Amino acid sequence: MFWLQLVSRFIRVLREGDSPGAIAGGFTVGFIVGLTPFLSLQNILLILLAAVVRLNFAAFGLAYFFFGFIAYLFDPWFHSLGLSLLTLPSLQAFYTRLYNLPIAPLTRFYNTLVFGSTVVAIVLAPAIFFAAREGIRAYRRSWAQKFQDSQAVRFVRGLKIVQWYFKVRDLELS
Amino acid sequence: MRKKALVVLAIVLLALLVYLYVRRNALIESAIESAGTAAVGAKVEVDDLSLDFLRLRLGFDRFQVTNPNDTWHNWIELGPSGLKLEWKPLLWNRYVIREFYVREIRFNSPRKTDGAIPGKRPKPAGPSLTERARKVLQAKLDETPLPDLARFAQRRIDVDSLIRVLGLTTPDSVETLFTHLQGTAQELRARVVQLDPRDELERVTGLVQPIRPAEIRSLAELTDALQRVQEARNSLQRYRTRFDSSRAWVRSEIELANRRMQRVDDWAKADLARLRASVGLPSFDVAEVAQMLFGPAVVDRVLTALQLVEKAREAMPYVEKAQAFARAGKVQKPPRGKGINVSFPVTERWPKWLVRRVEISAVSSRTDTTRAWFLSGMLQNFNSNPRLFGKPATLQLEGRTTQGTRFRLDGLLDHTSEIVLDQFDLQVTSLALGEVPFPRSRYFPSSLQLNRANASLQFELKGEDLRVDMLIRCPDAAFLFDDPAGDDRVAQMLRRLFSDIRNLDLEAQIHGPVDHLSLRLRSNLDVLLSHQLRTLVGEQIAQAQAQLEARVQRLADEQRRRLLAWYDANLRPVAEKVEEYRTLFEERDKLIELKKQELERRIEEEKQRQKSELEKAARKKAGEILKKLP
């Protein structure tokens, strides 16, 4: 139910509602939080940010779950990247300074997985944001109607579980 | 900005804070339990934890650490205790306990539930220090098992059939040696043929022999002869250098062959030891009795101490995991979703966790004070990164009972430098050690009861070098038997012997690198027991032993004689020939030296003669000149 609700909302906001920037922002924050281990100071701050600023929650949730799964697959690679970056001789002075600041250790930047995945997330975040924003614009401009009329969507809409979901949703609305 | 979202967020945050506050005790309890369980490898449990958030004080009613080797007992159990955290390090994600008060403490207390962790335990990278030490010490103990006296008391040992079944390896080893020696002898003989210097020596002799210094008259001829002698000498020297190097090789080969031949005795000894071990023949040597009886109990306790020290090393490593594998050049694979923490130098010298001071003023049982231990002491500077903290952890603990038993334990865990040092000194007075079990045997006691023992234990583990010295003096010891002696004469006599023993002095030493430990045990019973055991069941054993020794000795003698005969026939002539050649060289050397001296003497004489003739002629000429003067 939760999943159907999440996907349904996401498809709906793609078509109408929030601005493409807000949806892309929610998606990007979800991407960052999903890609990195959940328990860190920066993630908590990001979630607060997503709540306070006008970012789309459906996009955030979907991106969080999707990239959480991707992160699991890439876990060993993030660890290796984090390890090689954290042991770079030229950056030792910077890390040492950061390590000795109060609060900074609460970000767990010294953890190979946290650092590796965060670096990847930060590097890819702008690209994800712009790609998502442009994608939504393009979708609204020319693909939304085609998508709605497509056989795949008609098939999904025809599924019993989806029908049942719509009934429940409409009940909730009424 | 979303006003609604802000309100919702504030409500959520407030709810979260309320939840954390209400559930704080359970959450911290669970965190301590999971961290402790992961570190120990068996359940660590905290009961009724309470946190005073503002004062950063933490207390609990019970803290149990399961013994991972016996999960129905605790290593340690603390009663109501309290601790105080420092707030500043928390900002750096560090946990520093300023003071820890312990008021009730129990060791090896039974558990109500099994403390084992369900599921598979993670496999360690390699065998632990304790496992390595156990393997070495067990091998030492296996050399002196508690003998099954029934076998020797009731029947005769058939040495011949034993040798037939088990066989002796000495003849095979000698045959292999023979094959090797044959090759060496062939090579040596070929070399000796090449070494033959007689032709060269004849040539040299031919140069020197014809020279007759007495018959040479002119100085020029004499100088020429000396020149020829010198050339002959140089040639001889050249041959000699070549010969000497070959001779050295031949001699070293012969010496090596000799040494190999002497290994027959070692092979025979090994055969004897193997036969003795196969049949389980005890020697009852004075040096082995204490090891046979007390070895397993002593080793077991030392290994327990070693395991505790090893756990302390794991908890307080000199090098953190990440640095250790970076140093080893390995890429570590942590479990998914975990990663590893990399450490950086810190200006604030706080390790991840640090217990500055644990003050113990405790009793082991509040209900039964007659049997309780009253403990007082101090543990200091226990921490997760001793290298960073720079100070070793120390431990002083004293205990006493109302019955007058006392102990004092001083410990040092110095993990601040690369060679990690762990030291403990334990002194115990008037301690009832209880029953020390022995391996099960019909003839030997099932356990030893030590009432009022004085004991001392010095334990040092430096890097991987272990040094344990243990001394137990007990004036009130009793050997206990489970089963009655029955009609067995040997069992009855042994029982009488052990029943008379009241006084026990035991010394144990375990020294050396963990992989090459030496084990030595001595007790005041060694001579007595050795003598009595030999008297009781020694006849059959001695007979079998003597027969075995005689058989193996006879075999060794035969093989030795065979080898000596072969040596006399093959290698001795080679050695003698080489020495003969050496004599020839020396003879020629003497001859040349003689000729040289003779020629030099003749040259000197000739020079003198010519000089006097010249003087004579000069004087004559001068007289003639003087006569002609007016």
PDB file of N, CA and C in Angstrom, chain A residues 18 48 50-57 72-76 79 83 86-87 92 95-96 99-106 108-113, chain B residues 1-3 5-6 9 13 90-94 320 322 325-326 330-348 352:
ATOM      1  N   ASP A  18       3.816  20.290  -7.659  1.00  0.00           N
ATOM      2  CA  ASP A  18       5.051  21.005  -7.324  1.00  0.00           C
ATOM      3  C   ASP A  18       5.860  21.371  -8.573  1.00  0.00           C
ATOM      4  N   LEU A  48      15.928  17.281   7.739  1.00  0.00           N
ATOM      5  CA  LEU A  48      15.296  18.484   8.288  1.00  0.00           C
ATOM      6  C   LEU A  48      15.131  19.532   7.190  1.00  0.00           C
ATOM      7  N   ALA A  50      14.876  18.983   3.979  1.00  0.00           N
ATOM      8  CA  ALA A  50      13.816  18.556   3.056  1.00  0.00           C
ATOM      9  C   ALA A  50      12.437  18.868   3.639  1.00  0.00           C
ATOM     10  N   ALA A  51      12.352  18.785   4.967  1.00  0.00           N
ATOM     11  CA  ALA A  51      11.057  19.045   5.606  1.00  0.00           C
ATOM     12  C   ALA A  51      10.734  20.527   5.636  1.00  0.00           C
ATOM     13  N   VAL A  52      11.746  21.338   5.852  1.00  0.00           N
ATOM     14  CA  VAL A  52      11.528  22.777   6.044  1.00  0.00           C
ATOM     15  C   VAL A  52      11.376  23.498   4.707  1.00  0.00           C
ATOM     16  N   VAL A  53      12.279  23.194   3.786  1.00  0.00           N
ATOM     17  CA  VAL A  53      12.247  23.857   2.477  1.00  0.00           C
ATOM     18  C   VAL A  53      11.201  23.128   1.616  1.00  0.00           C
ATOM     19  N   ARG A  54      10.716  23.824   0.575  1.00  0.00           N
ATOM     20  CA  ARG A  54       9.656  23.204  -0.245  1.00  0.00           C
ATOM     21  C   ARG A  54      10.252  22.161  -1.189  1.00  0.00           C
ATOM     22  N   LEU A  55      10.551  21.009  -0.654  1.00  0.00           N
ATOM     23  CA  LEU A  55      11.027  19.908  -1.483  1.00  0.00           C
ATOM     24  C   LEU A  55       9.952  18.839  -1.485  1.00  0.00           C
ATOM     25  N   ASN A  56       9.884  18.118  -2.591  1.00  0.00           N
ATOM     26  CA  ASN A  56       8.820  17.134  -2.705  1.00  0.00           C
ATOM     27  C   ASN A  56       9.157  15.840  -1.955  1.00  0.00           C
ATOM     28  N   PHE A  57       8.292  15.441  -1.029  1.00  0.00           N
ATOM     29  CA  PHE A  57       8.537  14.277  -0.185  1.00  0.00           C
ATOM     30  C   PHE A  57       8.402  12.954  -0.930  1.00  0.00           C
ATOM     31  N   TYR A  72      23.590  -0.410  -1.443  1.00  0.00           N
ATOM     32  CA  TYR A  72      23.913  -1.744  -0.936  1.00  0.00           C
ATOM     33  C   TYR A  72      24.776  -2.503  -1.953  1.00  0.00           C
ATOM     34  N   LEU A  73      24.421  -2.357  -3.219  1.00  0.00           N
ATOM     35  CA  LEU A  73      25.184  -3.047  -4.267  1.00  0.00           C
ATOM     36  C   LEU A  73      26.612  -2.512  -4.380  1.00  0.00           C
ATOM     37  N   PHE A  74      26.711  -1.179  -4.206  1.00  0.00           N
ATOM     38  CA  PHE A  74      28.014  -0.537  -4.398  1.00  0.00           C
ATOM     39  C   PHE A  74      28.817  -0.420  -3.095  1.00  0.00           C
ATOM     40  N   ASP A  75      28.314  -0.997  -2.036  1.00  0.00           N
ATOM     41  CA  ASP A  75      28.940  -0.870  -0.716  1.00  0.00           C
ATOM     42  C   ASP A  75      30.457  -1.125  -0.713  1.00  0.00           C
ATOM     43  N   PRO A  76      30.946  -2.265  -1.266  1.00  0.00           N
ATOM     44  CA  PRO A  76      32.394  -2.511  -1.220  1.00  0.00           C
ATOM     45  C   PRO A  76      33.194  -1.452  -1.975  1.00  0.00           C
ATOM     46  N   HIS A  79      33.431   1.652   0.117  1.00  0.00           N
ATOM     47  CA  HIS A  79      34.417   1.432   1.197  1.00  0.00           C
ATOM     48  C   HIS A  79      35.838   1.645   0.661  1.00  0.00           C
ATOM     49  N   LEU A  83      38.311   4.550   1.782  1.00  0.00           N
ATOM     50  CA  LEU A  83      39.601   4.203   2.384  1.00  0.00           C
ATOM     51  C   LEU A  83      40.746   4.884   1.657  1.00  0.00           C
ATOM     52  N   LEU A  86      40.615   8.594   2.464  1.00  0.00           N
ATOM     53  CA  LEU A  86      40.966   8.912   3.857  1.00  0.00           C
ATOM     54  C   LEU A  86      42.434   8.650   4.166  1.00  0.00           C
ATOM     55  N   THR A  87      43.072   7.843   3.333  1.00  0.00           N
ATOM     56  CA  THR A  87      44.491   7.568   3.591  1.00  0.00           C
ATOM     57  C   THR A  87      45.406   8.329   2.622  1.00  0.00           C
ATOM     58  N   GLN A  92      45.970  14.452   4.815  1.00  0.00           N
ATOM     59  CA  GLN A  92      45.993  14.055   6.224  1.00  0.00           C
ATOM     60  C   GLN A  92      45.860  15.254   7.170  1.00  0.00           C
ATOM     61  N   TYR A  95      42.185  16.297   7.266  1.00  0.00           N
ATOM     62  CA  TYR A  95      41.370  15.341   8.030  1.00  0.00           C
ATOM     63  C   TYR A  95      41.654  15.476   9.531  1.00  0.00           C
ATOM     64  N   THR A  96      42.932  15.646   9.841  1.00  0.00           N
ATOM     65  CA  THR A  96      43.312  15.737  11.250  1.00  0.00           C
ATOM     66  C   THR A  96      42.642  16.944  11.895  1.00  0.00           C
ATOM     67  N   TYR A  99      39.002  16.243  12.259  1.00  0.00           N
ATOM     68  CA  TYR A  99      38.805  15.216  13.287  1.00  0.00           C
ATOM     69  C   TYR A  99      38.840  15.827  14.685  1.00  0.00           C
ATOM     70  N   ASN A 100      39.607  16.914  14.796  1.00  0.00           N
ATOM     71  CA  ASN A 100      39.776  17.526  16.103  1.00  0.00           C
ATOM     72  C   ASN A 100      38.785  18.654  16.395  1.00  0.00           C
ATOM     73  N   LEU A 101      37.919  18.932  15.428  1.00  0.00           N
ATOM     74  CA  LEU A 101      36.887  19.949  15.680  1.00  0.00           C
ATOM     75  C   LEU A 101      35.738  19.305  16.459  1.00  0.00           C
ATOM     76  N   PRO A 102      35.111  20.060  17.354  1.00  0.00           N
ATOM     77  CA  PRO A 102      33.953  19.466  18.018  1.00  0.00           C
ATOM     78  C   PRO A 102      32.822  19.281  16.998  1.00  0.00           C
ATOM     79  N   ILE A 103      31.929  18.398  17.278  1.00  0.00           N
ATOM     80  CA  ILE A 103      30.761  18.071  16.439  1.00  0.00           C
ATOM     81  C   ILE A 103      31.156  17.339  15.146  1.00  0.00           C
ATOM     82  N   ALA A 104      32.255  17.780  14.490  1.00  0.00           N
ATOM     83  CA  ALA A 104      32.612  17.175  13.190  1.00  0.00           C
ATOM     84  C   ALA A 104      32.690  15.649  13.267  1.00  0.00           C
ATOM     85  N   PRO A 105      33.263  15.069  14.320  1.00  0.00           N
ATOM     86  CA  PRO A 105      33.297  13.603  14.365  1.00  0.00           C
ATOM     87  C   PRO A 105      31.909  12.961  14.366  1.00  0.00           C
ATOM     88  N   LEU A 106      30.892  13.751  14.751  1.00  0.00           N
ATOM     89  CA  LEU A 106      29.537  13.183  14.757  1.00  0.00           C
ATOM     90  C   LEU A 106      29.031  12.931  13.333  1.00  0.00           C
ATOM     91  N   ARG A 108      30.724  11.324  11.287  1.00  0.00           N
ATOM     92  CA  ARG A 108      31.348  10.016  10.988  1.00  0.00           C
ATOM     93  C   ARG A 108      32.083  10.046   9.645  1.00  0.00           C
ATOM     94  N   PHE A 109      32.674  11.189   9.350  1.00  0.00           N
ATOM     95  CA  PHE A 109      33.386  11.292   8.071  1.00  0.00           C
ATOM     96  C   PHE A 109      34.576  10.350   8.037  1.00  0.00           C
ATOM     97  N   TYR A 110      35.093   9.965   9.209  1.00  0.00           N
ATOM     98  CA  TYR A 110      36.271   9.095   9.294  1.00  0.00           C
ATOM     99  C   TYR A 110      35.937   7.640   8.967  1.00  0.00           C
ATOM    100  N   ASN A 111      34.657   7.355   8.767  1.00  0.00           N
ATOM    101  CA  ASN A 111      34.276   5.997   8.378  1.00  0.00           C
ATOM    102  C   ASN A 111      34.385   5.848   6.867  1.00  0.00           C
ATOM    103  N   THR A 112      35.027   4.798   6.418  1.00  0.00           N
ATOM    104  CA  THR A 112      35.319   4.636   4.985  1.00  0.00           C
ATOM    105  C   THR A 112      34.046   4.625   4.146  1.00  0.00           C
ATOM    106  N   LEU A 113      33.014   3.954   4.667  1.00  0.00           N
ATOM    107  CA  LEU A 113      31.774   3.835   3.895  1.00  0.00           C
ATOM    108  C   LEU A 113      31.042   5.171   3.845  1.00  0.00           C
TER     109      LEU A 113
ATOM    110  N   MET B   1       9.586  28.542   2.593  1.00  0.00           N
ATOM    111  CA  MET B   1       9.500  27.830   3.878  1.00  0.00           C
ATOM    112  C   MET B   1       8.089  27.305   4.080  1.00  0.00           C
ATOM    113  N   ARG B   2       8.017  26.139   4.639  1.00  0.00           N
ATOM    114  CA  ARG B   2       6.707  25.563   4.921  1.00  0.00           C
ATOM    115  C   ARG B   2       6.413  25.763   6.403  1.00  0.00           C
ATOM    116  N   LYS B   3       5.421  26.577   6.686  1.00  0.00           N
ATOM    117  CA  LYS B   3       5.077  26.809   8.099  1.00  0.00           C
ATOM    118  C   LYS B   3       4.520  25.531   8.714  1.00  0.00           C
ATOM    119  N   ALA B   5       5.061  22.523   7.725  1.00  0.00           N
ATOM    120  CA  ALA B   5       6.128  21.533   7.871  1.00  0.00           C
ATOM    121  C   ALA B   5       6.955  21.793   9.114  1.00  0.00           C
ATOM    122  N   LEU B   6       7.163  23.094   9.375  1.00  0.00           N
ATOM    123  CA  LEU B   6       7.946  23.460  10.562  1.00  0.00           C
ATOM    124  C   LEU B   6       7.251  22.992  11.832  1.00  0.00           C
ATOM    125  N   LEU B   9       7.469  19.321  11.990  1.00  0.00           N
ATOM    126  CA  LEU B   9       8.841  18.948  12.348  1.00  0.00           C
ATOM    127  C   LEU B   9       9.097  19.155  13.836  1.00  0.00           C
ATOM    128  N   LEU B  13      10.120  16.321  16.315  1.00  0.00           N
ATOM    129  CA  LEU B  13      11.354  16.419  17.114  1.00  0.00           C
ATOM    130  C   LEU B  13      11.059  16.283  18.597  1.00  0.00           C
ATOM    131  N   LEU B  90      32.137  14.118  24.674  1.00  0.00           N
ATOM    132  CA  LEU B  90      30.961  13.673  23.924  1.00  0.00           C
ATOM    133  C   LEU B  90      30.798  14.464  22.623  1.00  0.00           C
ATOM    134  N   LEU B  91      31.244  15.732  22.640  1.00  0.00           N
ATOM    135  CA  LEU B  91      31.172  16.558  21.421  1.00  0.00           C
ATOM    136  C   LEU B  91      32.092  16.013  20.329  1.00  0.00           C
ATOM    137  N   TRP B  92      33.078  15.270  20.746  1.00  0.00           N
ATOM    138  CA  TRP B  92      34.012  14.658  19.780  1.00  0.00           C
ATOM    139  C   TRP B  92      33.658  13.184  19.553  1.00  0.00           C
ATOM    140  N   ASN B  93      32.477  12.807  20.022  1.00  0.00           N
ATOM    141  CA  ASN B  93      32.034  11.418  19.889  1.00  0.00           C
ATOM    142  C   ASN B  93      32.960  10.460  20.646  1.00  0.00           C
ATOM    143  N   ARG B  94      33.412  10.913  21.819  1.00  0.00           N
ATOM    144  CA  ARG B  94      34.289  10.109  22.670  1.00  0.00           C
ATOM    145  C   ARG B  94      33.592   9.875  24.006  1.00  0.00           C
ATOM    146  N   GLU B 320      45.272   0.403  15.785  1.00  0.00           N
ATOM    147  CA  GLU B 320      43.865   0.196  15.476  1.00  0.00           C
ATOM    148  C   GLU B 320      43.712  -0.607  14.189  1.00  0.00           C
ATOM    149  N   ALA B 322      42.246  -0.317  11.321  1.00  0.00           N
ATOM    150  CA  ALA B 322      42.489   0.289  10.010  1.00  0.00           C
ATOM    151  C   ALA B 322      43.982   0.469   9.770  1.00  0.00           C
ATOM    152  N   PHE B 325      45.776  -2.997   9.139  1.00  0.00           N
ATOM    153  CA  PHE B 325      45.728  -3.612   7.810  1.00  0.00           C
ATOM    154  C   PHE B 325      46.389  -2.728   6.764  1.00  0.00           C
ATOM    155  N   ALA B 326      46.368  -1.382   6.990  1.00  0.00           N
ATOM    156  CA  ALA B 326      47.083  -0.499   6.059  1.00  0.00           C
ATOM    157  C   ALA B 326      48.576  -0.814   6.125  1.00  0.00           C
ATOM    158  N   LYS B 330      47.124  -4.801   3.334  1.00  0.00           N
ATOM    159  CA  LYS B 330      45.964  -5.608   2.955  1.00  0.00           C
ATOM    160  C   LYS B 330      44.748  -4.712   2.775  1.00  0.00           C
ATOM    161  N   VAL B 331      43.831  -5.162   1.950  1.00  0.00           N
ATOM    162  CA  VAL B 331      42.571  -4.452   1.818  1.00  0.00           C
ATOM    163  C   VAL B 331      41.540  -5.241   2.617  1.00  0.00           C
ATOM    164  N   GLN B 332      41.092  -4.624   3.689  1.00  0.00           N
ATOM    165  CA  GLN B 332      40.151  -5.320   4.546  1.00  0.00           C
ATOM    166  C   GLN B 332      38.737  -5.179   4.007  1.00  0.00           C
ATOM    167  N   LYS B 333      37.963  -6.256   4.119  1.00  0.00           N
ATOM    168  CA  LYS B 333      36.581  -6.178   3.676  1.00  0.00           C
ATOM    169  C   LYS B 333      35.686  -6.183   4.903  1.00  0.00           C
ATOM    170  N   PRO B 334      35.168  -5.026   5.272  1.00  0.00           N
ATOM    171  CA  PRO B 334      34.278  -5.000   6.428  1.00  0.00           C
ATOM    172  C   PRO B 334      32.903  -5.529   6.030  1.00  0.00           C
ATOM    173  N   PRO B 335      32.056  -5.851   7.013  1.00  0.00           N
ATOM    174  CA  PRO B 335      30.703  -6.298   6.645  1.00  0.00           C
ATOM    175  C   PRO B 335      29.950  -5.186   5.927  1.00  0.00           C
ATOM    176  N   ARG B 336      28.984  -5.585   5.097  1.00  0.00           N
ATOM    177  CA  ARG B 336      28.229  -4.587   4.330  1.00  0.00           C
ATOM    178  C   ARG B 336      27.553  -3.582   5.252  1.00  0.00           C
ATOM    179  N   GLY B 337      27.611  -2.337   4.839  1.00  0.00           N
ATOM    180  CA  GLY B 337      26.928  -1.290   5.589  1.00  0.00           C
ATOM    181  C   GLY B 337      27.696  -0.802   6.804  1.00  0.00           C
ATOM    182  N   LYS B 338      28.928  -1.313   7.014  1.00  0.00           N
ATOM    183  CA  LYS B 338      29.663  -0.926   8.222  1.00  0.00           C
ATOM    184  C   LYS B 338      30.866  -0.030   7.918  1.00  0.00           C
ATOM    185  N   GLY B 339      31.680  -0.417   6.958  1.00  0.00           N
ATOM    186  CA  GLY B 339      32.909   0.323   6.695  1.00  0.00           C
ATOM    187  C   GLY B 339      33.854   0.156   7.865  1.00  0.00           C
ATOM    188  N   ILE B 340      34.976   0.879   7.819  1.00  0.00           N
ATOM    189  CA  ILE B 340      35.855   0.863   8.994  1.00  0.00           C
ATOM    190  C   ILE B 340      36.215   2.296   9.344  1.00  0.00           C
ATOM    191  N   ASN B 341      36.524   2.498  10.614  1.00  0.00           N
ATOM    192  CA  ASN B 341      36.867   3.839  11.073  1.00  0.00           C
ATOM    193  C   ASN B 341      38.365   4.058  10.973  1.00  0.00           C
ATOM    194  N   VAL B 342      38.759   5.128  10.311  1.00  0.00           N
ATOM    195  CA  VAL B 342      40.181   5.457  10.178  1.00  0.00           C
ATOM    196  C   VAL B 342      40.501   6.508  11.241  1.00  0.00           C
ATOM    197  N   SER B 343      41.590   6.299  11.946  1.00  0.00           N
ATOM    198  CA  SER B 343      41.951   7.247  13.019  1.00  0.00           C
ATOM    199  C   SER B 343      42.943   8.282  12.523  1.00  0.00           C
ATOM    200  N   PHE B 344      42.830   9.455  13.056  1.00  0.00           N
ATOM    201  CA  PHE B 344      43.786  10.526  12.745  1.00  0.00           C
ATOM    202  C   PHE B 344      44.379  11.022  14.042  1.00  0.00           C
ATOM    203  N   PRO B 345      45.546  11.672  13.974  1.00  0.00           N
ATOM    204  CA  PRO B 345      46.138  12.187  15.214  1.00  0.00           C
ATOM    205  C   PRO B 345      45.169  13.164  15.881  1.00  0.00           C
ATOM    206  N   VAL B 346      45.149  13.132  17.174  1.00  0.00           N
ATOM    207  CA  VAL B 346      44.210  14.031  17.859  1.00  0.00           C
ATOM    208  C   VAL B 346      44.959  14.961  18.798  1.00  0.00           C
ATOM    209  N   THR B 347      44.446  16.156  18.909  1.00  0.00           N
ATOM    210  CA  THR B 347      45.061  17.113  19.834  1.00  0.00           C
ATOM    211  C   THR B 347      44.528  16.884  21.240  1.00  0.00           C
ATOM    212  N   GLU B 348      43.241  16.554  21.320  1.00  0.00           N
ATOM    213  CA  GLU B 348      42.672  16.182  22.605  1.00  0.00           C
ATOM    214  C   GLU B 348      42.929  14.696  22.759  1.00  0.00           C
ATOM    215  N   LYS B 352      38.609   6.579  21.828  1.00  0.00           N
ATOM    216  CA  LYS B 352      37.170   6.405  21.580  1.00  0.00           C
ATOM    217  C   LYS B 352      36.442   6.147  22.903  1.00  0.00           C
TER     218      LYS B 352
END
